[in-house]
Amino acid sequence: MALEKKVVTGKVEMVGEWKGLQLRQDTIIEEDGKEISRKYWRRAYTPDMDLDALGAPEEVKKIAEVFWTDAHIKAYKDMIAAQQPSE
């Protein structure tokens, strides 16, 4: 009776106008090669986040490199700043 735990990327999705990324990781427990448990963990990333510092998986970083250009990141940050109440 051998138990094995695996963490795999279940899904990476791009959503919304600002191309946010959503990651679903699956934690799978197998007994003698047969799955007996699966749990999900989710994380959302926005263009202003430092993916390296957050430890994002390589597949998330590669997608972000394509879509999150410097101009896109600046526009996202400008939009966030414009939503802040002025003093």
Tab-separated table of N, CA, C and O in Angstrom:
chain	number	residue	atom	x	y	z
A	1	MET	N	0.842	-1.170	0.000
A	1	MET	CA	0.000	0.000	0.000
A	1	MET	C	0.895	1.244	0.000
A	1	MET	O	1.398	1.669	1.019
A	2	ALA	N	1.102	1.811	-1.173
A	2	ALA	CA	1.958	2.989	-1.307
A	2	ALA	C	1.106	4.214	-1.623
A	2	ALA	O	0.310	4.199	-2.555
A	3	LEU	N	1.290	5.246	-0.823
A	3	LEU	CA	0.598	6.507	-1.058
A	3	LEU	C	1.560	7.467	-1.752
A	3	LEU	O	2.737	7.524	-1.434
A	4	GLU	N	1.016	8.220	-2.685
A	4	GLU	CA	1.810	9.214	-3.399
A	4	GLU	C	1.001	10.499	-3.512
A	4	GLU	O	-0.189	10.461	-3.816
A	5	LYS	N	1.669	11.630	-3.261
A	5	LYS	CA	1.025	12.937	-3.383
A	5	LYS	C	1.653	13.658	-4.568
A	5	LYS	O	2.874	13.726	-4.689
A	6	LYS	N	0.798	14.199	-5.447
A	6	LYS	CA	1.265	14.955	-6.603
A	6	LYS	C	0.558	16.302	-6.626
A	6	LYS	O	-0.632	16.386	-6.318
A	7	VAL	N	1.290	17.334	-7.016
A	7	VAL	CA	0.696	18.648	-7.252
A	7	VAL	C	0.939	18.967	-8.726
A	7	VAL	O	2.085	19.011	-9.168
A	8	VAL	N	-0.159	19.150	-9.466
A	8	VAL	CA	-0.063	19.399	-10.896
A	8	VAL	C	-0.882	20.639	-11.256
A	8	VAL	O	-1.812	21.006	-10.552
A	9	THR	N	-0.495	21.276	-12.355
A	9	THR	CA	-1.283	22.395	-12.861
A	9	THR	C	-2.502	21.822	-13.553
A	9	THR	O	-2.380	21.072	-14.512
A	10	GLY	N	-3.669	22.177	-13.037
A	10	GLY	CA	-4.907	21.675	-13.616
A	10	GLY	C	-5.420	22.571	-14.730
A	10	GLY	O	-5.983	22.104	-15.715
A	11	LYS	N	-5.181	23.884	-14.567
A	11	LYS	CA	-5.741	24.818	-15.543
A	11	LYS	C	-5.076	26.179	-15.369
A	11	LYS	O	-4.806	26.604	-14.255
A	12	VAL	N	-4.836	26.848	-16.498
A	12	VAL	CA	-4.428	28.256	-16.500
A	12	VAL	C	-5.377	28.961	-17.448
A	12	VAL	O	-5.529	28.550	-18.597
A	13	GLU	N	-6.039	30.010	-16.950
A	13	GLU	CA	-7.008	30.745	-17.766
A	13	GLU	C	-6.662	32.226	-17.785
A	13	GLU	O	-6.177	32.761	-16.792
A	14	MET	N	-6.931	32.862	-18.913
A	14	MET	CA	-6.821	34.314	-19.012
A	14	MET	C	-8.236	34.860	-19.044
A	14	MET	O	-9.067	34.372	-19.808
A	15	VAL	N	-8.492	35.857	-18.192
A	15	VAL	CA	-9.853	36.391	-18.087
A	15	VAL	C	-9.858	37.907	-18.075
A	15	VAL	O	-8.920	38.554	-17.617
A	16	GLY	N	-10.930	38.475	-18.592
A	16	GLY	CA	-11.201	39.894	-18.479
A	16	GLY	C	-10.420	40.793	-19.409
A	16	GLY	O	-9.496	40.379	-20.100
A	17	GLU	N	-10.846	42.041	-19.387
A	17	GLU	CA	-10.249	43.065	-20.231
A	17	GLU	C	-8.754	43.234	-19.979
A	17	GLU	O	-7.978	43.484	-20.902
A	18	TRP	N	-8.331	43.056	-18.723
A	18	TRP	CA	-6.937	43.298	-18.357
A	18	TRP	C	-6.087	42.036	-18.402
A	18	TRP	O	-4.952	42.028	-17.965
A	19	LYS	N	-6.653	40.969	-18.938
A	19	LYS	CA	-5.922	39.717	-19.145
A	19	LYS	C	-5.329	39.160	-17.849
A	19	LYS	O	-4.172	38.766	-17.787
A	20	GLY	N	-6.171	39.129	-16.816
A	20	GLY	CA	-5.751	38.503	-15.571
A	20	GLY	C	-5.571	37.012	-15.785
A	20	GLY	O	-6.221	36.406	-16.635
A	21	LEU	N	-4.666	36.420	-15.040
A	21	LEU	CA	-4.421	34.985	-15.154
A	21	LEU	C	-4.907	34.281	-13.901
A	21	LEU	O	-4.710	34.768	-12.786
A	22	GLN	N	-5.561	33.154	-14.102
A	22	GLN	CA	-6.026	32.334	-12.995
A	22	GLN	C	-5.377	30.964	-13.114
A	22	GLN	O	-5.381	30.354	-14.180
A	23	LEU	N	-4.830	30.500	-12.007
A	23	LEU	CA	-4.158	29.207	-11.948
A	23	LEU	C	-4.954	28.284	-11.038
A	23	LEU	O	-5.385	28.691	-9.956
A	24	ARG	N	-5.175	27.059	-11.503
A	24	ARG	CA	-5.742	26.032	-10.622
A	24	ARG	C	-4.721	24.919	-10.514
A	24	ARG	O	-4.296	24.353	-11.515
A	25	GLN	N	-4.294	24.647	-9.298
A	25	GLN	CA	-3.404	23.519	-9.062
A	25	GLN	C	-4.186	22.417	-8.372
A	25	GLN	O	-5.012	22.677	-7.506
A	26	ASP	N	-3.925	21.185	-8.793
A	26	ASP	CA	-4.602	20.022	-8.240
A	26	ASP	C	-3.628	19.255	-7.348
A	26	ASP	O	-2.513	18.942	-7.788
A	27	THR	N	-4.045	18.975	-6.136
A	27	THR	CA	-3.275	18.101	-5.258
A	27	THR	C	-3.948	16.737	-5.295
A	27	THR	O	-5.117	16.600	-4.917
A	28	ILE	N	-3.212	15.752	-5.777
A	28	ILE	CA	-3.766	14.414	-5.994
A	28	ILE	C	-3.079	13.432	-5.051
A	28	ILE	O	-1.849	13.408	-4.956
A	29	ILE	N	-3.879	12.635	-4.374
A	29	ILE	CA	-3.360	11.551	-3.543
A	29	ILE	C	-3.717	10.239	-4.246
A	29	ILE	O	-4.884	10.017	-4.586
A	30	GLU	N	-2.692	9.431	-4.466
A	30	GLU	CA	-2.909	8.127	-5.101
A	30	GLU	C	-2.466	7.015	-4.161
A	30	GLU	O	-1.492	7.164	-3.425
A	31	GLU	N	-3.209	5.938	-4.199
A	31	GLU	CA	-2.854	4.735	-3.456
A	31	GLU	C	-2.651	3.622	-4.470
A	31	GLU	O	-3.568	3.275	-5.216
A	32	ASP	N	-1.447	3.101	-4.515
A	32	ASP	CA	-1.093	2.056	-5.484
A	32	ASP	C	-1.474	2.462	-6.906
A	32	ASP	O	-2.024	1.667	-7.676
A	33	GLY	N	-1.223	3.725	-7.258
A	33	GLY	CA	-1.482	4.218	-8.598
A	33	GLY	C	-2.910	4.615	-8.890
A	33	GLY	O	-3.220	5.091	-9.974
A	34	LYS	N	-3.813	4.427	-7.925
A	34	LYS	CA	-5.215	4.788	-8.128
A	34	LYS	C	-5.546	6.043	-7.320
A	34	LYS	O	-5.278	6.119	-6.123
A	35	GLU	N	-6.135	7.035	-8.001
A	35	GLU	CA	-6.482	8.285	-7.333
A	35	GLU	C	-7.547	8.046	-6.266
A	35	GLU	O	-8.586	7.465	-6.532
A	36	ILE	N	-7.256	8.547	-5.058
A	36	ILE	CA	-8.230	8.410	-3.973
A	36	ILE	C	-8.697	9.769	-3.446
A	36	ILE	O	-9.673	9.844	-2.710
A	37	SER	N	-7.984	10.834	-3.850
A	37	SER	CA	-8.364	12.164	-3.392
A	37	SER	C	-7.817	13.209	-4.359
A	37	SER	O	-6.740	13.053	-4.917
A	38	ARG	N	-8.600	14.293	-4.540
A	38	ARG	CA	-8.151	15.427	-5.349
A	38	ARG	C	-8.727	16.698	-4.730
A	38	ARG	O	-9.911	16.792	-4.486
A	39	LYS	N	-7.851	17.642	-4.480
A	39	LYS	CA	-8.265	18.950	-3.954
A	39	LYS	C	-7.697	20.024	-4.864
A	39	LYS	O	-6.657	19.847	-5.476
A	40	TYR	N	-8.402	21.158	-4.919
A	40	TYR	CA	-8.016	22.248	-5.803
A	40	TYR	C	-7.572	23.459	-5.003
A	40	TYR	O	-8.118	23.749	-3.941
A	41	TRP	N	-6.608	24.155	-5.543
A	41	TRP	CA	-6.108	25.401	-4.980
A	41	TRP	C	-6.050	26.396	-6.120
A	41	TRP	O	-5.577	26.077	-7.212
A	42	ARG	N	-6.534	27.598	-5.899
A	42	ARG	CA	-6.580	28.606	-6.965
A	42	ARG	C	-5.819	29.858	-6.556
A	42	ARG	O	-5.769	30.219	-5.384
A	43	ARG	N	-5.286	30.504	-7.594
A	43	ARG	CA	-4.570	31.764	-7.399
A	43	ARG	C	-4.832	32.641	-8.607
A	43	ARG	O	-4.834	32.160	-9.734
A	44	ALA	N	-5.055	33.921	-8.375
A	44	ALA	CA	-5.260	34.872	-9.461
A	44	ALA	C	-4.067	35.826	-9.517
A	44	ALA	O	-3.519	36.213	-8.483
A	45	TYR	N	-3.678	36.182	-10.728
A	45	TYR	CA	-2.557	37.092	-10.958
A	45	TYR	C	-3.028	38.251	-11.819
A	45	TYR	O	-3.758	38.056	-12.787
A	46	THR	N	-2.592	39.456	-11.475
A	46	THR	CA	-2.916	40.646	-12.263
A	46	THR	C	-1.618	41.220	-12.832
A	46	THR	O	-0.524	40.921	-12.330
A	47	PRO	N	-1.731	42.043	-13.882
A	47	PRO	CA	-0.532	42.525	-14.572
A	47	PRO	C	0.462	43.316	-13.723
A	47	PRO	O	1.613	43.460	-14.116
A	48	ASP	N	0.055	43.797	-12.567
A	48	ASP	CA	0.982	44.566	-11.730
A	48	ASP	C	1.753	43.702	-10.735
A	48	ASP	O	2.554	44.212	-9.963
A	49	MET	N	1.560	42.400	-10.774
A	49	MET	CA	2.204	41.509	-9.809
A	49	MET	C	3.572	41.038	-10.298
A	49	MET	O	3.789	40.846	-11.488
A	50	ASP	N	4.491	40.819	-9.349
A	50	ASP	CA	5.811	40.263	-9.637
A	50	ASP	C	5.696	38.737	-9.547
A	50	ASP	O	5.704	38.168	-8.458
A	51	LEU	N	5.581	38.091	-10.694
A	51	LEU	CA	5.345	36.649	-10.718
A	51	LEU	C	6.516	35.854	-10.153
A	51	LEU	O	6.314	34.794	-9.557
A	52	ASP	N	7.741	36.350	-10.329
A	52	ASP	CA	8.900	35.660	-9.755
A	52	ASP	C	8.832	35.669	-8.236
A	52	ASP	O	9.018	34.635	-7.596
A	53	ALA	N	8.554	36.833	-7.666
A	53	ALA	CA	8.485	36.950	-6.206
A	53	ALA	C	7.359	36.093	-5.630
A	53	ALA	O	7.473	35.593	-4.513
A	54	LEU	N	6.290	35.925	-6.400
A	54	LEU	CA	5.150	35.136	-5.922
A	54	LEU	C	5.339	33.642	-6.144
A	54	LEU	O	4.531	32.837	-5.704
A	55	GLY	N	6.389	33.263	-6.863
A	55	GLY	CA	6.638	31.843	-7.117
A	55	GLY	C	5.656	31.231	-8.102
A	55	GLY	O	5.330	30.053	-8.006
A	56	ALA	N	5.189	32.028	-9.053
A	56	ALA	CA	4.237	31.525	-10.055
A	56	ALA	C	4.905	30.442	-10.908
A	56	ALA	O	6.096	30.526	-11.203
A	57	PRO	N	4.142	29.437	-11.317
A	57	PRO	CA	4.688	28.392	-12.173
A	57	PRO	C	5.151	28.947	-13.522
A	57	PRO	O	4.677	29.983	-13.984
A	58	GLU	N	6.080	28.250	-14.148
A	58	GLU	CA	6.650	28.695	-15.418
A	58	GLU	C	5.590	28.901	-16.494
A	58	GLU	O	5.686	29.830	-17.282
A	59	GLU	N	4.573	28.046	-16.557
A	59	GLU	CA	3.558	28.205	-17.600
A	59	GLU	C	2.789	29.523	-17.456
A	59	GLU	O	2.415	30.144	-18.435
A	60	VAL	N	2.593	29.973	-16.218
A	60	VAL	CA	1.934	31.254	-15.976
A	60	VAL	C	2.846	32.389	-16.433
A	60	VAL	O	2.418	33.329	-17.107
A	61	LYS	N	4.132	32.296	-16.089
A	61	LYS	CA	5.090	33.326	-16.481
A	61	LYS	C	5.199	33.446	-17.994
A	61	LYS	O	5.271	34.557	-18.533
A	62	LYS	N	5.204	32.324	-18.683
A	62	LYS	CA	5.324	32.342	-20.144
A	62	LYS	C	4.116	33.003	-20.798
A	62	LYS	O	4.255	33.761	-21.761
A	63	ILE	N	2.943	32.739	-20.299
A	63	ILE	CA	1.730	33.376	-20.834
A	63	ILE	C	1.779	34.874	-20.558
A	63	ILE	O	1.492	35.689	-21.430
A	64	ALA	N	2.162	35.245	-19.343
A	64	ALA	CA	2.237	36.662	-18.978
A	64	ALA	C	3.241	37.407	-19.856
A	64	ALA	O	2.992	38.545	-20.262
A	65	GLU	N	4.363	36.784	-20.173
A	65	GLU	CA	5.381	37.426	-21.016
A	65	GLU	C	4.815	37.805	-22.379
A	65	GLU	O	5.196	38.825	-22.947
A	66	VAL	N	3.926	36.995	-22.894
A	66	VAL	CA	3.356	37.254	-24.217
A	66	VAL	C	2.334	38.388	-24.173
A	66	VAL	O	2.354	39.290	-25.012
A	67	PHE	N	1.461	38.367	-23.185
A	67	PHE	CA	0.326	39.292	-23.153
A	67	PHE	C	0.552	40.535	-22.299
A	67	PHE	O	-0.051	41.571	-22.558
A	68	TRP	N	1.373	40.433	-21.275
A	68	TRP	CA	1.585	41.564	-20.385
A	68	TRP	C	2.800	42.376	-20.841
A	68	TRP	O	3.871	42.318	-20.248
A	69	THR	N	2.627	43.137	-21.885
A	69	THR	CA	3.685	44.006	-22.378
A	69	THR	C	3.873	45.165	-21.406
A	69	THR	O	3.031	45.402	-20.527
A	70	ASP	N	4.958	45.901	-21.575
A	70	ASP	CA	5.196	47.066	-20.715
A	70	ASP	C	4.044	48.062	-20.833
A	70	ASP	O	3.603	48.634	-19.832
A	71	ALA	N	3.560	48.258	-22.060
A	71	ALA	CA	2.444	49.189	-22.273
A	71	ALA	C	1.175	48.696	-21.578
A	71	ALA	O	0.424	49.489	-20.987
A	72	HIS	N	0.929	47.395	-21.622
A	72	HIS	CA	-0.258	46.813	-20.971
A	72	HIS	C	-0.165	46.986	-19.451
A	72	HIS	O	-1.144	47.383	-18.805
A	73	ILE	N	0.999	46.710	-18.902
A	73	ILE	CA	1.194	46.840	-17.454
A	73	ILE	C	1.011	48.296	-17.024
A	73	ILE	O	0.344	48.580	-16.025
A	74	LYS	N	1.576	49.222	-17.788
A	74	LYS	CA	1.429	50.649	-17.468
A	74	LYS	C	-0.042	51.062	-17.524
A	74	LYS	O	-0.530	51.758	-16.630
A	75	ALA	N	-0.756	50.632	-18.557
A	75	ALA	CA	-2.178	50.984	-18.678
A	75	ALA	C	-2.975	50.414	-17.504
A	75	ALA	O	-3.868	51.082	-16.966
A	76	TYR	N	-2.653	49.205	-17.082
A	76	TYR	CA	-3.341	48.595	-15.935
A	76	TYR	C	-3.075	49.403	-14.664
A	76	TYR	O	-3.994	49.723	-13.915
A	77	LYS	N	-1.809	49.747	-14.432
A	77	LYS	CA	-1.465	50.524	-13.244
A	77	LYS	C	-2.128	51.906	-13.275
A	77	LYS	O	-2.587	52.401	-12.239
A	78	ASP	N	-2.185	52.519	-14.453
A	78	ASP	CA	-2.854	53.824	-14.585
A	78	ASP	C	-4.342	53.708	-14.259
A	78	ASP	O	-4.910	54.585	-13.613
A	79	MET	N	-4.969	52.623	-14.706
A	79	MET	CA	-6.387	52.406	-14.435
A	79	MET	C	-6.620	52.240	-12.924
A	79	MET	O	-7.545	52.823	-12.358
A	80	ILE	N	-5.756	51.495	-12.268
A	80	ILE	CA	-5.879	51.303	-10.820
A	80	ILE	C	-5.706	52.647	-10.094
A	80	ILE	O	-6.474	52.984	-9.200
A	81	ALA	N	-4.700	53.415	-10.513
A	81	ALA	CA	-4.448	54.716	-9.890
A	81	ALA	C	-5.627	55.662	-10.081
A	81	ALA	O	-5.978	56.420	-9.168
A	82	ALA	N	-6.257	55.618	-11.243
A	82	ALA	CA	-7.392	56.496	-11.525
A	82	ALA	C	-8.598	56.155	-10.652
A	82	ALA	O	-9.450	57.010	-10.408
A	83	GLN	N	-8.668	54.930	-10.152
A	83	GLN	CA	-9.788	54.513	-9.310
A	83	GLN	C	-9.602	54.911	-7.860
A	83	GLN	O	-10.540	54.838	-7.074
A	84	GLN	N	-8.389	55.316	-7.477
A	84	GLN	CA	-8.111	55.686	-6.086
A	84	GLN	C	-8.767	57.040	-5.787
A	84	GLN	O	-8.709	57.950	-6.615
A	85	PRO	N	-9.371	57.171	-4.636
A	85	PRO	CA	-9.995	58.454	-4.289
A	85	PRO	C	-8.937	59.547	-4.171
A	85	PRO	O	-7.857	59.319	-3.658
A	86	SER	N	-9.256	60.704	-4.684
A	86	SER	CA	-8.316	61.838	-4.590
A	86	SER	C	-8.522	62.546	-3.259
A	86	SER	O	-9.592	62.568	-2.693
A	87	GLU	N	-7.445	63.119	-2.782
A	87	GLU	CA	-7.500	63.791	-1.464
A	87	GLU	C	-7.722	65.265	-1.636
A	87	GLU	O	-7.449	65.901	-2.552
